[in-house]
Amino acid sequence: MNDTPSASPAPQAAPGRWRRFACMMYEAILLFGVVFVADYLFDTLTQSRHALMLRHERQAWLFCVIGVYFVLCWRLGGQTLPMKTWHIRLIDADGGRPPVWKAVLRYVLAWPFTLTGLGFVWTFFDRDRQFPHDRIVGTRLVSTR
């Protein structure tokens, strides 16, 4: 029996669409808390009295806070809490965690595809059922079970 690892590991299967969708719904619930705390901190530091005060600055702040959350999770463990729950991991082309620049680029590119719904529709036509931003960046979502 050969105990040495093979040169190229077998490709891991992409998670199913329903599992990804459930993960995205869980992520939205978790992000509600992240946004609430970040927005409270913004209001406290800027002493803004209502949501329309400093609207563009608030949006930029929340975009950055959400980005830090995702990039740190993807970089440190390859998963957010909902991704762990639903057994989904983000990997790079070599099977490891993506570098910071890829995680940042994936986060930025995910916005237009997610907001329009095109990212999810794309998975029906992609040969590996990957999101378009994963194709562009060179990352992929894999099932961990």
mmCIF file of C-alpha atoms in Angstrom:
data_model
loop_
_atom_site.group_PDB
_atom_site.id
_atom_site.type_symbol
_atom_site.label_atom_id
_atom_site.label_comp_id
_atom_site.label_asym_id
_atom_site.label_seq_id
_atom_site.Cartn_x
_atom_site.Cartn_y
_atom_site.Cartn_z
ATOM 1 C CA MET A 1 0.000 0.000 0.000
ATOM 2 C CA ASN A 2 1.352 3.429 -0.926
ATOM 3 C CA ASP A 3 1.218 5.944 1.964
ATOM 4 C CA THR A 4 2.515 8.914 0.002
ATOM 5 C CA PRO A 5 -0.075 11.506 -0.987
ATOM 6 C CA SER A 6 -0.853 11.817 -4.655
ATOM 7 C CA ALA A 7 0.474 14.805 -6.565
ATOM 8 C CA SER A 8 -2.975 16.136 -7.433
ATOM 9 C CA PRO A 9 -5.846 15.601 -5.006
ATOM 10 C CA ALA A 10 -9.229 14.575 -6.362
ATOM 11 C CA PRO A 11 -11.428 17.584 -7.069
ATOM 12 C CA GLN A 12 -13.997 18.273 -4.363
ATOM 13 C CA ALA A 13 -17.657 18.521 -5.254
ATOM 14 C CA ALA A 14 -19.446 21.843 -5.208
ATOM 15 C CA PRO A 15 -22.199 22.177 -2.599
ATOM 16 C CA GLY A 16 -25.763 21.914 -3.830
ATOM 17 C CA ARG A 17 -27.736 25.032 -4.704
ATOM 18 C CA TRP A 18 -30.288 24.588 -1.916
ATOM 19 C CA ARG A 19 -27.514 24.266 0.655
ATOM 20 C CA ARG A 20 -25.818 27.381 -0.717
ATOM 21 C CA PHE A 21 -29.112 29.258 -0.647
ATOM 22 C CA ALA A 22 -29.755 28.189 2.968
ATOM 23 C CA CYS A 23 -26.224 29.287 3.850
ATOM 24 C CA MET A 24 -26.865 32.679 2.230
ATOM 25 C CA MET A 25 -30.077 33.119 4.256
ATOM 26 C CA TYR A 26 -28.249 32.244 7.474
ATOM 27 C CA GLU A 27 -25.480 34.654 6.462
ATOM 28 C CA ALA A 28 -28.065 37.430 6.018
ATOM 29 C CA ILE A 29 -29.374 36.862 9.551
ATOM 30 C CA LEU A 30 -25.863 36.923 10.988
ATOM 31 C CA LEU A 31 -24.958 40.026 8.993
ATOM 32 C CA PHE A 32 -27.963 41.811 10.472
ATOM 33 C CA GLY A 33 -26.167 41.724 13.828
ATOM 34 C CA VAL A 34 -22.839 42.776 12.319
ATOM 35 C CA VAL A 35 -24.473 45.711 10.519
ATOM 36 C CA PHE A 36 -26.456 46.712 13.603
ATOM 37 C CA VAL A 37 -23.345 46.910 15.793
ATOM 38 C CA ALA A 38 -21.281 48.630 13.085
ATOM 39 C CA ASP A 39 -24.040 51.159 12.419
ATOM 40 C CA TYR A 40 -24.448 51.843 16.144
ATOM 41 C CA LEU A 41 -20.707 52.451 16.377
ATOM 42 C CA PHE A 42 -20.857 54.779 13.357
ATOM 43 C CA ASP A 43 -23.749 56.747 14.861
ATOM 44 C CA THR A 44 -21.970 57.012 18.194
ATOM 45 C CA LEU A 45 -18.683 58.185 16.718
ATOM 46 C CA THR A 46 -20.228 60.651 14.265
ATOM 47 C CA GLN A 47 -23.124 61.681 16.550
ATOM 48 C CA SER A 48 -25.507 61.364 13.614
ATOM 49 C CA ARG A 49 -29.157 61.657 14.574
ATOM 50 C CA HIS A 50 -30.818 59.751 11.722
ATOM 51 C CA ALA A 51 -29.959 57.336 8.925
ATOM 52 C CA LEU A 52 -29.846 59.961 6.181
ATOM 53 C CA MET A 53 -27.138 61.939 7.948
ATOM 54 C CA LEU A 54 -23.794 61.078 6.376
ATOM 55 C CA ARG A 55 -25.559 58.528 4.180
ATOM 56 C CA HIS A 56 -22.676 57.911 1.747
ATOM 57 C CA GLU A 57 -20.115 57.711 4.526
ATOM 58 C CA ARG A 58 -22.364 55.231 6.360
ATOM 59 C CA GLN A 59 -22.694 53.071 3.251
ATOM 60 C CA ALA A 60 -18.928 53.103 2.711
ATOM 61 C CA TRP A 61 -18.362 52.233 6.378
ATOM 62 C CA LEU A 62 -20.791 49.300 6.262
ATOM 63 C CA PHE A 63 -19.330 48.066 2.963
ATOM 64 C CA CYS A 64 -15.881 48.010 4.594
ATOM 65 C CA VAL A 65 -17.076 46.382 7.841
ATOM 66 C CA ILE A 66 -18.897 43.603 5.985
ATOM 67 C CA GLY A 67 -15.824 43.195 3.778
ATOM 68 C CA VAL A 68 -13.520 42.833 6.780
ATOM 69 C CA TYR A 69 -15.870 40.205 8.231
ATOM 70 C CA PHE A 70 -15.868 38.117 5.048
ATOM 71 C CA VAL A 71 -12.190 38.535 4.187
ATOM 72 C CA LEU A 72 -11.069 37.606 7.709
ATOM 73 C CA CYS A 73 -13.326 34.559 7.819
ATOM 74 C CA TRP A 74 -12.310 33.360 4.367
ATOM 75 C CA ARG A 75 -8.633 33.987 4.997
ATOM 76 C CA LEU A 76 -8.340 32.588 8.512
ATOM 77 C CA GLY A 77 -10.526 29.507 8.248
ATOM 78 C CA GLY A 78 -11.919 29.409 4.730
ATOM 79 C CA GLN A 79 -15.423 29.624 6.197
ATOM 80 C CA THR A 80 -17.871 31.954 7.876
ATOM 81 C CA LEU A 81 -20.063 30.564 10.661
ATOM 82 C CA PRO A 82 -22.943 29.816 8.244
ATOM 83 C CA MET A 83 -20.490 28.150 5.859
ATOM 84 C CA LYS A 84 -19.296 25.922 8.729
ATOM 85 C CA THR A 85 -22.880 25.080 9.627
ATOM 86 C CA TRP A 86 -23.751 24.124 6.049
ATOM 87 C CA HIS A 87 -20.393 22.372 5.399
ATOM 88 C CA ILE A 88 -19.138 24.734 2.706
ATOM 89 C CA ARG A 89 -15.551 25.929 2.356
ATOM 90 C CA LEU A 90 -13.885 28.500 0.111
ATOM 91 C CA ILE A 91 -10.632 27.265 -1.397
ATOM 92 C CA ASP A 92 -8.036 28.556 -3.807
ATOM 93 C CA ALA A 93 -6.949 26.728 -6.967
ATOM 94 C CA ASP A 94 -4.325 24.815 -4.935
ATOM 95 C CA GLY A 95 -6.919 23.656 -2.378
ATOM 96 C CA GLY A 96 -5.819 25.996 0.420
ATOM 97 C CA ARG A 97 -7.255 29.181 1.810
ATOM 98 C CA PRO A 98 -7.261 32.070 -0.654
ATOM 99 C CA PRO A 99 -4.725 34.879 -0.160
ATOM 100 C CA VAL A 100 -5.984 38.222 1.117
ATOM 101 C CA TRP A 101 -6.007 39.861 -2.305
ATOM 102 C CA LYS A 102 -8.201 37.108 -3.744
ATOM 103 C CA ALA A 103 -10.586 37.279 -0.784
ATOM 104 C CA VAL A 104 -10.895 41.060 -1.179
ATOM 105 C CA LEU A 105 -11.422 40.810 -4.930
ATOM 106 C CA ARG A 106 -14.007 38.039 -4.449
ATOM 107 C CA TYR A 107 -15.896 40.195 -1.947
ATOM 108 C CA VAL A 108 -15.948 43.226 -4.246
ATOM 109 C CA LEU A 109 -16.977 41.198 -7.316
ATOM 110 C CA ALA A 110 -19.676 39.306 -5.400
ATOM 111 C CA TRP A 111 -21.724 42.472 -4.818
ATOM 112 C CA PRO A 112 -23.013 43.101 -8.359
ATOM 113 C CA PHE A 113 -23.630 39.404 -9.013
ATOM 114 C CA THR A 114 -25.437 38.901 -5.709
ATOM 115 C CA LEU A 115 -27.552 42.051 -5.846
ATOM 116 C CA THR A 116 -28.807 41.253 -9.340
ATOM 117 C CA GLY A 117 -29.285 37.534 -8.689
ATOM 118 C CA LEU A 118 -27.102 36.695 -11.686
ATOM 119 C CA GLY A 119 -24.556 34.899 -9.534
ATOM 120 C CA PHE A 120 -27.022 32.242 -8.456
ATOM 121 C CA VAL A 121 -28.480 31.851 -11.961
ATOM 122 C CA TRP A 122 -24.931 31.489 -13.338
ATOM 123 C CA THR A 123 -24.468 28.281 -11.299
ATOM 124 C CA PHE A 124 -27.038 26.532 -13.501
ATOM 125 C CA PHE A 125 -24.808 27.067 -16.547
ATOM 126 C CA ASP A 126 -21.348 26.720 -15.006
ATOM 127 C CA ARG A 127 -19.825 23.258 -15.510
ATOM 128 C CA ASP A 128 -18.684 23.125 -11.845
ATOM 129 C CA ARG A 129 -21.716 25.015 -10.433
ATOM 130 C CA GLN A 130 -19.450 27.860 -9.269
ATOM 131 C CA PHE A 131 -20.363 31.532 -8.919
ATOM 132 C CA PRO A 132 -19.034 33.927 -11.590
ATOM 133 C CA HIS A 133 -16.938 35.854 -9.077
ATOM 134 C CA ASP A 134 -15.263 32.579 -8.075
ATOM 135 C CA ARG A 135 -14.492 31.845 -11.731
ATOM 136 C CA ILE A 136 -12.977 35.302 -12.196
ATOM 137 C CA VAL A 137 -10.875 35.223 -9.019
ATOM 138 C CA GLY A 138 -9.823 31.560 -9.200
ATOM 139 C CA THR A 139 -11.527 30.381 -6.019
ATOM 140 C CA ARG A 140 -14.239 27.784 -5.557
ATOM 141 C CA LEU A 141 -16.814 26.657 -3.031
ATOM 142 C CA VAL A 142 -16.540 23.013 -2.039
ATOM 143 C CA SER A 143 -18.576 20.693 0.130
ATOM 144 C CA THR A 144 -16.816 19.547 3.301
ATOM 145 C CA ARG A 145 -19.020 16.517 3.866
#
